[in-house]
CSV table of C-alpha atoms and ligand atoms in Angstrom, one decimal:
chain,number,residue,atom,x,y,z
A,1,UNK,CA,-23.9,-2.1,-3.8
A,2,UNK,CA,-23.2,-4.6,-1.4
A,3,UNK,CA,-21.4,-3.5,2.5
A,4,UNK,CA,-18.5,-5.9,1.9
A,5,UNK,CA,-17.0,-4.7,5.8
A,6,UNK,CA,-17.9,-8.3,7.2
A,7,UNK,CA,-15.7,-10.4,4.4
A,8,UNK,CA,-13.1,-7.9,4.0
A,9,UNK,CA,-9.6,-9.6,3.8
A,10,UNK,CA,-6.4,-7.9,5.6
A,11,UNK,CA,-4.1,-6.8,2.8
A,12,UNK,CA,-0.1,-7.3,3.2
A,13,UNK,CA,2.0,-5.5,0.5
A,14,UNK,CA,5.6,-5.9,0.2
A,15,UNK,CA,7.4,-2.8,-0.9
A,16,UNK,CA,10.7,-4.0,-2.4
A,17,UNK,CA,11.7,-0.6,-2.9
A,18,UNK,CA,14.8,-0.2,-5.5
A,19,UNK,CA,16.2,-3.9,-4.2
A,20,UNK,CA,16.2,-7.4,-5.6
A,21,UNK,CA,17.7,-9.1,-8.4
A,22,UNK,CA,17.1,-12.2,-10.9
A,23,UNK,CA,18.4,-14.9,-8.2
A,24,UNK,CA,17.8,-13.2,-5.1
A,25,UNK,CA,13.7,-12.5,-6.0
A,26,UNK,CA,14.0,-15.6,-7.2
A,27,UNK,CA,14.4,-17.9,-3.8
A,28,UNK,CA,12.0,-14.8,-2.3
A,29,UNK,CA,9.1,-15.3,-4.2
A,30,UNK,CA,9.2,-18.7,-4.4
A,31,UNK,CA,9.8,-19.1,-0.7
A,32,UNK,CA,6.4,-16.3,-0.1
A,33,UNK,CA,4.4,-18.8,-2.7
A,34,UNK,CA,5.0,-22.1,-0.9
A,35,UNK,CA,4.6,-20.5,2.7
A,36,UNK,CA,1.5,-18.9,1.5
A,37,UNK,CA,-0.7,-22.0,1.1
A,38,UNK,CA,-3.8,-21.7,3.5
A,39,UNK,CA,-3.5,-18.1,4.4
A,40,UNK,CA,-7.0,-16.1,4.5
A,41,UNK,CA,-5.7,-12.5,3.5
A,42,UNK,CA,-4.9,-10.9,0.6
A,43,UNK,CA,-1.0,-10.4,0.0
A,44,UNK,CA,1.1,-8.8,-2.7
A,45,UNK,CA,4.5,-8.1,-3.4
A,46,UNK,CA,5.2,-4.6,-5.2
A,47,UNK,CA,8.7,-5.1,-7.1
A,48,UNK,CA,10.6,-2.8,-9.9
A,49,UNK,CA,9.2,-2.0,-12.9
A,50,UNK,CA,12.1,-4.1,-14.6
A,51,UNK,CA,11.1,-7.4,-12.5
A,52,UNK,CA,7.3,-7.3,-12.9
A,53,UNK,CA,8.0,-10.0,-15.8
A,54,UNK,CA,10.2,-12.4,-13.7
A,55,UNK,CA,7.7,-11.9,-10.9
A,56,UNK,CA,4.7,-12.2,-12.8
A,57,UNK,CA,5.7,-16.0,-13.7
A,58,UNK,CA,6.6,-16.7,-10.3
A,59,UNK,CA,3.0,-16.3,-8.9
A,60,UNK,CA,1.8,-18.2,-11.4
A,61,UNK,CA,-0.9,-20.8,-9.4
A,62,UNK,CA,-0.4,-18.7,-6.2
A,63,UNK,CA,-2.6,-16.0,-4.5
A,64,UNK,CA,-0.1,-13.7,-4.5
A,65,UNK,CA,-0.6,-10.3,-5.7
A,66,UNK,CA,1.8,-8.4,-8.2
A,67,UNK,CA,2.5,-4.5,-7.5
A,68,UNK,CA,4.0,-2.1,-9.0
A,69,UNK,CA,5.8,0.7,-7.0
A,70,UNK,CA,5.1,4.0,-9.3
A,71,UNK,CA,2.7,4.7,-11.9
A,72,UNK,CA,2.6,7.4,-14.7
A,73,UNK,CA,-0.4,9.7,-14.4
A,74,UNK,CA,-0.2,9.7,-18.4
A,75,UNK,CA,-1.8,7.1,-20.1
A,76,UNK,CA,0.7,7.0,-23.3
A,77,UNK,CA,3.0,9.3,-25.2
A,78,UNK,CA,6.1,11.2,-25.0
A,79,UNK,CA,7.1,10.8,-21.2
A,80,UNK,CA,10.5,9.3,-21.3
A,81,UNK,CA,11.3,6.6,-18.2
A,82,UNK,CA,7.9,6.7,-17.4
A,83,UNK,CA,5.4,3.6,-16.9
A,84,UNK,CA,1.8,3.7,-17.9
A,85,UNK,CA,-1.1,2.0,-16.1
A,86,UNK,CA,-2.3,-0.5,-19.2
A,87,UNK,CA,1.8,-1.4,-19.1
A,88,UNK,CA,1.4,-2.3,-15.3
A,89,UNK,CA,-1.4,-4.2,-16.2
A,90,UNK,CA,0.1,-6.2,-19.3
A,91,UNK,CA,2.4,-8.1,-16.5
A,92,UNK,CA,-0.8,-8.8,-14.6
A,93,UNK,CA,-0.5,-5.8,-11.7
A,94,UNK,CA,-3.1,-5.8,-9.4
A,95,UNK,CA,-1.8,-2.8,-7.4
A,96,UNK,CA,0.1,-0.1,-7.6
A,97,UNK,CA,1.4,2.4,-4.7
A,98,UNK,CA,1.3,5.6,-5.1
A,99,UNK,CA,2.4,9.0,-3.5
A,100,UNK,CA,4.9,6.9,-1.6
A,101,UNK,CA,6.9,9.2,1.2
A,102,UNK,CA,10.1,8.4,-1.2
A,103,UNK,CA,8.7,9.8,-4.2
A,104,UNK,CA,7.2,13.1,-2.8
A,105,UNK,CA,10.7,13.5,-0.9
A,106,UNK,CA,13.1,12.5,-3.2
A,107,UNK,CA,10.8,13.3,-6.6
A,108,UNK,CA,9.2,16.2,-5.8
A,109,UNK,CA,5.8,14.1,-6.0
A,110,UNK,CA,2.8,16.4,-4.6
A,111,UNK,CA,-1.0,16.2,-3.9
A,112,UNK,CA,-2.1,16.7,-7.2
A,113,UNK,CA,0.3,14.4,-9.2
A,114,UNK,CA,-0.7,11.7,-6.6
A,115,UNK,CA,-4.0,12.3,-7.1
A,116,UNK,CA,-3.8,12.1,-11.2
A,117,UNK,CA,-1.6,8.8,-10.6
A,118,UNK,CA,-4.2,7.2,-8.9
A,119,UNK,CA,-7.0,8.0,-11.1
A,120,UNK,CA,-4.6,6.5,-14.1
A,121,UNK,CA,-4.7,3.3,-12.0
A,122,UNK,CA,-7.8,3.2,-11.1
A,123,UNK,CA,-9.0,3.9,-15.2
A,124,UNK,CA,-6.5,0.6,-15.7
A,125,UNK,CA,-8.3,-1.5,-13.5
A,126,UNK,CA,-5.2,-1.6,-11.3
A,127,UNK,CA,-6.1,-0.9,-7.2
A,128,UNK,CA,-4.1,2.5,-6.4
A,129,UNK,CA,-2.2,2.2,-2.4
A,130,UNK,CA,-2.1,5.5,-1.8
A,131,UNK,CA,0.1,6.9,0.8
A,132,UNK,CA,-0.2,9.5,3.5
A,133,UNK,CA,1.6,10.3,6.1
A,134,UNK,CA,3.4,12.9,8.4
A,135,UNK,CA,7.1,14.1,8.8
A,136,UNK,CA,8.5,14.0,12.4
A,137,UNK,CA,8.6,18.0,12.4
A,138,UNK,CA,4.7,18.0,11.2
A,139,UNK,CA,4.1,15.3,14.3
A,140,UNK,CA,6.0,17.3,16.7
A,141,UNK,CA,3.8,20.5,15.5
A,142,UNK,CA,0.5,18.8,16.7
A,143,UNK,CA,0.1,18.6,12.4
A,144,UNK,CA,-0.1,14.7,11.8
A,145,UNK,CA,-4.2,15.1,11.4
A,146,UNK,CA,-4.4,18.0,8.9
A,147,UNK,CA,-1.5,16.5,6.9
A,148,UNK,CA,-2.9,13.4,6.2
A,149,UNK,CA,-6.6,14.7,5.7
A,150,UNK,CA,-4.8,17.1,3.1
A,151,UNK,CA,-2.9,14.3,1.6
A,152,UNK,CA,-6.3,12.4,1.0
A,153,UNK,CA,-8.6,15.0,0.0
A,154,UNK,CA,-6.7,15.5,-2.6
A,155,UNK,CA,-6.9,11.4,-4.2
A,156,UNK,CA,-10.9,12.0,-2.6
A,157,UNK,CA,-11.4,15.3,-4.9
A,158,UNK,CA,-10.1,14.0,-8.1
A,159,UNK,CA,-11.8,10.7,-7.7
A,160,UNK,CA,-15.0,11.0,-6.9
A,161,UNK,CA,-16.9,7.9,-6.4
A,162,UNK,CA,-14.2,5.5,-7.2
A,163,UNK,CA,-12.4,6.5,-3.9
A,164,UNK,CA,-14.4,3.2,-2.6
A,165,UNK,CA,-11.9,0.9,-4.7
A,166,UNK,CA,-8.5,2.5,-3.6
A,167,UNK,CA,-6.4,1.2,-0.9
A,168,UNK,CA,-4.5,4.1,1.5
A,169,UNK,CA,-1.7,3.1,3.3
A,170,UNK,CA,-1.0,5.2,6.8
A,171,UNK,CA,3.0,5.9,6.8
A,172,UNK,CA,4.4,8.2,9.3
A,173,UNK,CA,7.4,9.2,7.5
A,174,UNK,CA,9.1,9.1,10.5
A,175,UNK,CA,8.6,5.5,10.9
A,176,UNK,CA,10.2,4.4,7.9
A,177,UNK,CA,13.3,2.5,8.1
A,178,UNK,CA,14.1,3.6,11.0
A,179,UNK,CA,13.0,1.1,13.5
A,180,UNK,CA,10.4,3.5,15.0
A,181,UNK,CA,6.8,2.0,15.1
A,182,UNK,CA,3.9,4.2,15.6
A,183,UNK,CA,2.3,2.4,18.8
A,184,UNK,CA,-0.9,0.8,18.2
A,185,UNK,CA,-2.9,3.6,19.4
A,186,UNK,CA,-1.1,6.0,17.4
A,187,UNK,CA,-1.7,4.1,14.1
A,188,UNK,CA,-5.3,3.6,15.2
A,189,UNK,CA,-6.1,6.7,15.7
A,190,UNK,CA,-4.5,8.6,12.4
A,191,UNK,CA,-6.9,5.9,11.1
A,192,UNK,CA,-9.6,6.0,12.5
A,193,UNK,CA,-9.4,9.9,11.0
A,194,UNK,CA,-9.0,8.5,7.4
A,195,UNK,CA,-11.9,6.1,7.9
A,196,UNK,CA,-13.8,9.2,8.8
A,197,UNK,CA,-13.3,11.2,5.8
A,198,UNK,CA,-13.6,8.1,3.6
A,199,UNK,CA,-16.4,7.4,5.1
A,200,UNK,CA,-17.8,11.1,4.8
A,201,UNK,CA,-17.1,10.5,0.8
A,202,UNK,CA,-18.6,7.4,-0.1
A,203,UNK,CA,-20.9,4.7,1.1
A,204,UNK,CA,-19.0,2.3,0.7
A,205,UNK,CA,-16.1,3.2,2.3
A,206,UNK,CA,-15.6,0.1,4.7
A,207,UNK,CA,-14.4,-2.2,1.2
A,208,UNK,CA,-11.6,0.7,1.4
A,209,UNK,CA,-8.3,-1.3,3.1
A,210,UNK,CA,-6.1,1.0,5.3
A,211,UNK,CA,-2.8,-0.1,5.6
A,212,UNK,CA,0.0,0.7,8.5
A,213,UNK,CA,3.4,0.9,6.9
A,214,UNK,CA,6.5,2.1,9.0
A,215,UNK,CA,8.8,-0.6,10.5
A,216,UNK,CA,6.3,-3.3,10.6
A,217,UNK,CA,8.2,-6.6,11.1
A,218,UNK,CA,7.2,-9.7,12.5
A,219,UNK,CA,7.1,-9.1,15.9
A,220,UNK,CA,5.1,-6.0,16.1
A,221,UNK,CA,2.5,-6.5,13.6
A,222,UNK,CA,0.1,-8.9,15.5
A,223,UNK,CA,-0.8,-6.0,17.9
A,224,UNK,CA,-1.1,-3.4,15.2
A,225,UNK,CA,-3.1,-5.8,13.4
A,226,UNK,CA,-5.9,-5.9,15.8
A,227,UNK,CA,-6.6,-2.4,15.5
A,228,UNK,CA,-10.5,-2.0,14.7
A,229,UNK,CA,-9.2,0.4,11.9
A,230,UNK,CA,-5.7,-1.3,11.0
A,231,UNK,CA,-7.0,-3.6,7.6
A,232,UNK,CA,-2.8,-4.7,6.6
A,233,UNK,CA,0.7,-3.5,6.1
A,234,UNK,CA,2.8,-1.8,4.0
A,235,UNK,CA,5.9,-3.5,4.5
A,236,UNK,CA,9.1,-2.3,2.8
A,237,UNK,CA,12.6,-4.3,5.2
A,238,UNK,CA,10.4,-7.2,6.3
A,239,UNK,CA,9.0,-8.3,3.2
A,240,UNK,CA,12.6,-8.8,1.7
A,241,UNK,CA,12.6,-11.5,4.0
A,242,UNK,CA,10.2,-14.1,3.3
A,243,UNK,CA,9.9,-16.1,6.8
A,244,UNK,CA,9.4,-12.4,7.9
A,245,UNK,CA,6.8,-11.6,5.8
A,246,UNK,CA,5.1,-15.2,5.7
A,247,UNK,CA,4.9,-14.3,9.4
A,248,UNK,CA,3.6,-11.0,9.3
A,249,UNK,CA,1.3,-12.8,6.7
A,250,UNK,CA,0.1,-15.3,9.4
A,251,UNK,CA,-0.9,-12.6,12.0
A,252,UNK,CA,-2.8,-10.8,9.4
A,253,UNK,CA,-4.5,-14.5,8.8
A,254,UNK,CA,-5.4,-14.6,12.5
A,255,UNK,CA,-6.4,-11.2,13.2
A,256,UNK,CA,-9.9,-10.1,13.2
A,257,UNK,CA,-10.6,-8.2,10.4
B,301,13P,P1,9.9,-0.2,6.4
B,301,13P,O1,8.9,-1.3,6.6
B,301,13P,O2,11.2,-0.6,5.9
B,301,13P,O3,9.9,0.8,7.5
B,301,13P,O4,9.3,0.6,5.1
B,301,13P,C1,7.9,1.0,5.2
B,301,13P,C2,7.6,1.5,3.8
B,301,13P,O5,8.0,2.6,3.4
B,301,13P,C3,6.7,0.7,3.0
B,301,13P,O6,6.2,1.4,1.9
């Protein structure tokens, strides 16, 4: 297969997280699809389960992506709340992040459930984000390298040789929300360690999009951006603010991929 590394678009995902609502998404996305015209990357917005519907029209004539922010590693059956892959797809997902810091805190989400999640993507068609990333306490233990490699191995192992069409998004979970952005050099270089052991497990691995999330807003994410291993953003406060994220959408246009 083709080296796709010298036509590879940046990627910027939204990550609603549990907001929005029938007006308010509403103005967003429709403000994101007319601000969107002429941009070169790739950009997404991964909403609730519940508004993949609304969204879905929305983005109708637009290049922007629909996400999801969970998926079930079960393809069908008796798994109440949960939300299959083919489902995903029905409302014309493209992506779906999984793993997310959130759901491994707050759902007791580990490497191996991640792992299934993404394959059940992946088996849909549907481009799993997969997330890594280190606590503060596993930073400040000189851990942030092991963790991550862990994290990955695990989506790498059950995978195989469809690791190549997975996207991995780099979120120091110490970043999140709070205001705290990895510098530049930080990000780069937790990525430059995933590009690494991607690289090690398949030949195609520069098609593979590495994301930054953690606090990326407008004004910071034209530096990050330039990092030779930086390919988008994983953007959960900025992109609920669409001149925010049509800007972070512009720098992402302009960097050098
Ligand atoms: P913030 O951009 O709000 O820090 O969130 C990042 C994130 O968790 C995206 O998934």
């Amino acid at each position: 297969m083709q080296d796709r590394t010298q036509d590879k678009k940046k990627l910027i995902a939204g990550n609603w997280k549990m907001n929005g609502g029938i007006e308010a998404n509403d103005a967003l996305v429709r403000a994101i699809v007319t601000g969107l015209r002429g941009a070169s990357c790739l950009a997404a917005v991964c909403v609730p389960a519940p508004y993949l519907a609304q969204v879905q029209v929305l983005r109708q004539g637009s290049t922007l992506e629909l996400g999801a922010q969970d998926v079930s590693a079960h393809a069908q059956g008796a798994y109440t709340g949960e939300v299959s892959a083919r489902m995903l797809k029905d409302f014309g997902a493209r992506y779906a992040i999984v793993g997310h810091s959130e759901r491994r805190q707050y759902h007791g989400e580990g490497d191996a459930l991640v792992a299934d999640k993404a394959k059940a993507a992946l088996a849909a068609g549907i481009t799993p984000i997969v997330c890594v990333g280190e606590t503060l306490t596993e930073r400040e233990a000189g851990r942030t390298e092991e963790v991550v490699k862990r994290q990955l191995a695990a989506v790498i192992h059950t995978n195989g040789h469809c690791i190549s069409e997975i996207a991995v998004a780099y979120e120091p979970v110490w970043a999140i929300g709070s205001g705290k952005t990895a510098t530049p050099e930080m990000a780069q270089q937790v990525h430059a360690v995933l590009r690494a052991q991607l690289k090690a497990a398949t030949a195609h691995s520069a098609r593979v999009n590495i994301l930054y999330g953690g606090s990326m807003n407008a004004g910071n994410a034209a530096t990050l951006l330039a990092q030779p291993d930086i390919d988008g953003g994983l953007i959960g406060g900025a992109s609920l603010n669409a001149a925010d994220f049509l800007q972070i959408i512009v720098a992402a246009s302009h960097a050098v991929a």
